[in-house]
Amino acid sequence: MAMDTGAFLTKLATSDHSSVVSMNLFVALLCACIVIGHLLEENRWMNESITALAIGLGTGIVILLTTGGKSSHLLVFSEDLFFIYLLPPIIFNAGFQVKKKQFFRNFMTIMLFGAIGTLISFAIISLGAIHFFKKMNIGSLKIGDILAIGAIFSATDSVCTLQVLNQDETPLLYSLVFGEGVVNDATSVVLFNAIQSFDLYHIDSVIALQFVGSFLYLFITSTMLGVLAGLLSAFMIKKLYFGRHSTDREVALMILMAYLSYMLAELFYLSAILTVFFCGIVMSHYTWHNVTESSRVTTKHAFATLSFVAEIFIFLYVGMDALDIDKWRFISDSPGKSVGVSSILLGLVLLGRAAFVFPLSFLSNLTKNSPHNRISLKQQVTIWWAGLMRGAVSMALAYNQFTRSGHTQLHLNAIMITSTISVVLFSTVVFGLMTKPLVRILLPPSKQITSMISSEPSSPKSVIVPLLSNGHESEADKGSQHVNRPTSLRMLLSIPSHTVHHYWRRFDDSFMRPVFGGRGFVPFVPGSPTEDVVQWH
Amino acid sequence: MAMDTGAFLTKLATSDHSSVVSMNLFVALLCACIVIGHLLEENRWMNESITALAIGLGTGIVILLTTGGKSSHLLVFSEDLFFIYLLPPIIFNAGFQVKKKQFFRNFMTIMLFGAIGTLISFAIISLGAIHFFKKMNIGSLKIGDILAIGAIFSATDSVCTLQVLNQDETPLLYSLVFGEGVVNDATSVVLFNAIQSFDLYHIDSVIALQFVGSFLYLFITSTMLGVLAGLLSAFMIKKLYFGRHSTDREVALMILMAYLSYMLAELFYLSAILTVFFCGIVMSHYTWHNVTESSRVTTKHAFATLSFVAEIFIFLYVGMDALDIDKWRFISDSPGKSVGVSSILLGLVLLGRAAFVFPLSFLSNLTKNSPHNRISLKQQVTIWWAGLMRGAVSMALAYNQFTRSGHTQLHLNAIMITSTISVVLFSTVVFGLMTKPLVRILLPPSKQITSMISSEPSSPKSVIVPLLSNGHESEADKGSQHVNRPTSLRMLLSIPSHTVHHYWRRFDDSFMRPVFGGRGFVPFVPGSPTEDVVQWH
């Protein structure tokens, strides 16, 4: 009787009991990843991504053995799950926690890397694929497939970048590599769509111009949408905040508005990743200062936790999915060919990234007067290396191009899917494992901190803002006051981005903050948490 | 070109564009509910549930008009969505934020109301349904359907109860009505399953005993599972906490462990709601004290926010689903019959609840020596009234019994579904609207506070724990020290629940807290947040 008792509840809950088993195992594995990741944190080689990948692979093997080789994954890889639920919190949190000053100071370099760089990488990988794959006997690839391969392997994995680079240790590199990853997405969307909709056999200057126009349209509208959503949330919370506090409502509104901006971007066919990234930046600049102290602590950590869990989820998932037996069965008769294709693609990824990082860094350095702001050769090598990882975005794009409804029919498509998995696993594990030691060898912490002081002055945060750990945003803001204000004359004579930043500050202080709130511009309300920092609501 | 650009992304994201439109509208409506709910907070009649229901109904009408009467809802009502994603955070948060002392002091009364009371209500509604529906010409109801109706309309809506009763204003009523709602679920699971699996035409004493045994098994194992999951999380976080803080990991582990306990209960066919409720209680008693200060603030508000959004989501959903044209088309030829059935069911709900609240309160009062602890007649009326609301649980049960894969085929089933919706809407809106004024009339705040002082001593929390707003748990704990310690002799002579509580405190202090942590029992670690309350990590 007892075992029958809940049959109803299970029937209510899910259509079959096996999916409950899967969900249990998956949640338990997530817990295991967190605990093991915590225990291995001191280890200089490991990081949470690689732990999750390894646990995912291990579980995949166990499931493969227990089911007698029938299946290896608990859940089928779903693009919906990835793009609708897992990616938004990661990118939003990145925007929310990014050091804004650092990001905007390097804005032109980031754009150069993300847009032009991705195009160069795309061209080299596509040309290389045409050159090498024609010689190999792997079936006839259409021009669309070749170009799709270029787009798939040009997509830098910004999730993995967040794991291996540390914003506090290497802020310049972090903002360059991560910012590039975000812009890279917009470029990938345009590229991938162009491949699927343009007439690829008749490329002329009109189509090329359309392509550029489309990119600019996508970039500007996506950014504007994110900024508007962020400003709207700041305005709403500032107006609603008439002496009454409701942390739950504030936190809920911030999460929902951010998600709404992502979904609106999807609705209007924009780059949702760009939108939610800029929404995060605006929210941390205005909205975050309009809410109660406990809302600030909650949002800061809740967004980071969501992002953290989503990241582990993705890597666990990719690790488990990699052993899916269906895909490997197709290519089991020609293992050498698959290894060959994977090696060629890995080589092209390395080459494609080198082909834009070094020339574009040279170009970027030409525009900088101060040697402090230039990207040194060691930093260039690190940027090149840290962006080599390919992750869930590449997987999702490959599934989109080479499978129909999750199944791999053709021999050629199976090779492409397995090669993508191989490249993703190899680049994440090998390149990922080597990034932390590489950063330490090329840019030792002591020297690193010295060279970074000019671009990211660290204020004694524990004295100024004892309640805000990690000095979320206030660090950059305080810094700008300490450094910029007394030297505004020199600044106007120096590089233009500083001047732009200076005028932005004046515009922000005189117009934006009084309307949308922000640090120090929330009106005084009796009993408000800004009145007394020790009183928590 | 621009509009084509993102076609790929949409294809990646969701199978069709209309679901993106639906999600946007739904998220926007959630935001609207929060803002409007905030603006109407001062209103003594309204609450967030009714606002969400009204907005849902309004949106349903607009969609009905714009689609020309084809459809009224954005999403199809899904039991999976409700039981797997929306209910767990609500019940977990209720356990996490519940005043534990109040809850356990009234444990026997809660059990009496939740188990025996639900059975009485079930019997009366079933008998009433047999009596009245036989006279009406609505088709032949099977005995299983009749009993299912009894179970469906005995399921108190604990979500709505949380909205209309205030834990701080009326702690005794809150713990009684809400606690009853949680136990009610376990009873409903057994009842509903019994109806679907037992041979209903041959009920004898053996089956009745099996039924009682099954209920006890379900209750005890579900509770133990929740307690074990909570203790495991406390132990893990205490052991992992060797001088290093990681708020993100702690928050993630707490959320994942709580969810794991819910899913494990589903896996073992237990009452997942009971499990996650007790997991929340244990987590707030042990785990919550082992984490960093910022984790405490984050979990407290993040859980409340999740629960808040899930609640609004449910009411918005029910409001929208109520206008689904498919269901009403079947009964459009006999509107009077549907109104009749709904009225009879509403009457039976009122009668069934009255039939156990007043007699059981009388029984409960017989065991209490002190007049302060007795439930007064005014309080009994409030308990009766506040538990009359039927909500999403009733909807889910009705869909499970009377539809096949979400569609209503039979005329009789259509009447039952529409009647359930009518009862849910009417009880939520009318009874819900009248609960707040009723509580104010029957139990005026000043008198209320006086009569409550004995059962819930309010310590001057702003002095003792300035950093913990709402005095989460510490209020009850401090209170127990102030009141119980000096009067332990008197206590031993007084009612047994106090004695049990006293021995529990001793066991907790000498054995549980040193192992699992808890308030004041986290070992001192240099740089730990317990060392300096102002320093936030």
Short mmCIF file of C-alpha atoms in Angstrom, two decimals, chain A residues 109 111-129 147 149-151 153-156 180 184 187-188 191 211 215 347-363 384 390:
data_model
loop_
_atom_site.label_atom_id
_atom_site.label_comp_id
_atom_site.label_asym_id
_atom_site.label_seq_id
_atom_site.Cartn_x
_atom_site.Cartn_y
_atom_site.Cartn_z
CA THR A 109 39.23 47.77 -28.13
CA MET A 111 34.41 46.34 -30.13
CA LEU A 112 37.45 45.84 -32.36
CA PHE A 113 38.09 42.40 -30.91
CA GLY A 114 34.46 41.32 -30.76
CA ALA A 115 33.34 42.47 -34.21
CA ILE A 116 36.36 42.62 -36.54
CA GLY A 117 38.18 39.88 -34.65
CA THR A 118 35.31 37.44 -34.89
CA LEU A 119 35.00 38.15 -38.63
CA ILE A 120 38.73 37.45 -39.13
CA SER A 121 38.49 34.26 -37.11
CA PHE A 122 35.38 33.22 -39.03
CA ALA A 123 37.09 33.82 -42.38
CA ILE A 124 40.22 31.88 -41.43
CA ILE A 125 38.35 28.89 -39.99
CA SER A 126 36.02 28.77 -43.01
CA LEU A 127 38.85 29.00 -45.52
CA GLY A 128 40.87 26.43 -43.57
CA ALA A 129 37.89 24.09 -43.46
CA LEU A 147 30.53 28.81 -43.28
CA ILE A 149 31.61 25.70 -39.13
CA GLY A 150 33.40 29.04 -39.27
CA ALA A 151 30.69 30.69 -37.19
CA PHE A 153 34.14 27.73 -33.95
CA SER A 154 34.43 31.52 -33.79
CA ALA A 155 32.03 31.67 -30.83
CA THR A 156 34.18 32.27 -27.75
CA GLU A 180 34.81 40.55 -26.55
CA ASN A 184 31.16 38.14 -30.26
CA THR A 187 28.48 39.00 -34.47
CA SER A 188 27.75 35.28 -34.35
CA LEU A 191 26.91 35.62 -39.24
CA PHE A 211 25.47 42.80 -43.59
CA PHE A 215 25.17 44.30 -37.50
CA GLY A 347 44.42 24.06 -35.10
CA LEU A 348 42.18 26.47 -37.02
CA VAL A 349 40.74 27.80 -33.76
CA LEU A 350 44.26 28.50 -32.49
CA LEU A 351 45.29 30.10 -35.77
CA GLY A 352 42.08 32.07 -36.25
CA ARG A 353 42.36 33.65 -32.82
CA ALA A 354 46.08 34.43 -33.19
CA ALA A 355 45.33 36.07 -36.54
CA PHE A 356 43.27 38.81 -34.95
CA VAL A 357 44.49 39.16 -31.36
CA PHE A 358 48.04 40.23 -32.23
CA PRO A 359 47.32 42.56 -35.19
CA LEU A 360 44.32 44.18 -33.47
CA SER A 361 46.26 44.64 -30.23
CA PHE A 362 48.93 46.40 -32.28
CA LEU A 363 46.26 48.64 -33.81
CA TRP A 384 44.79 34.87 -27.18
CA ARG A 390 34.67 26.74 -26.97
#
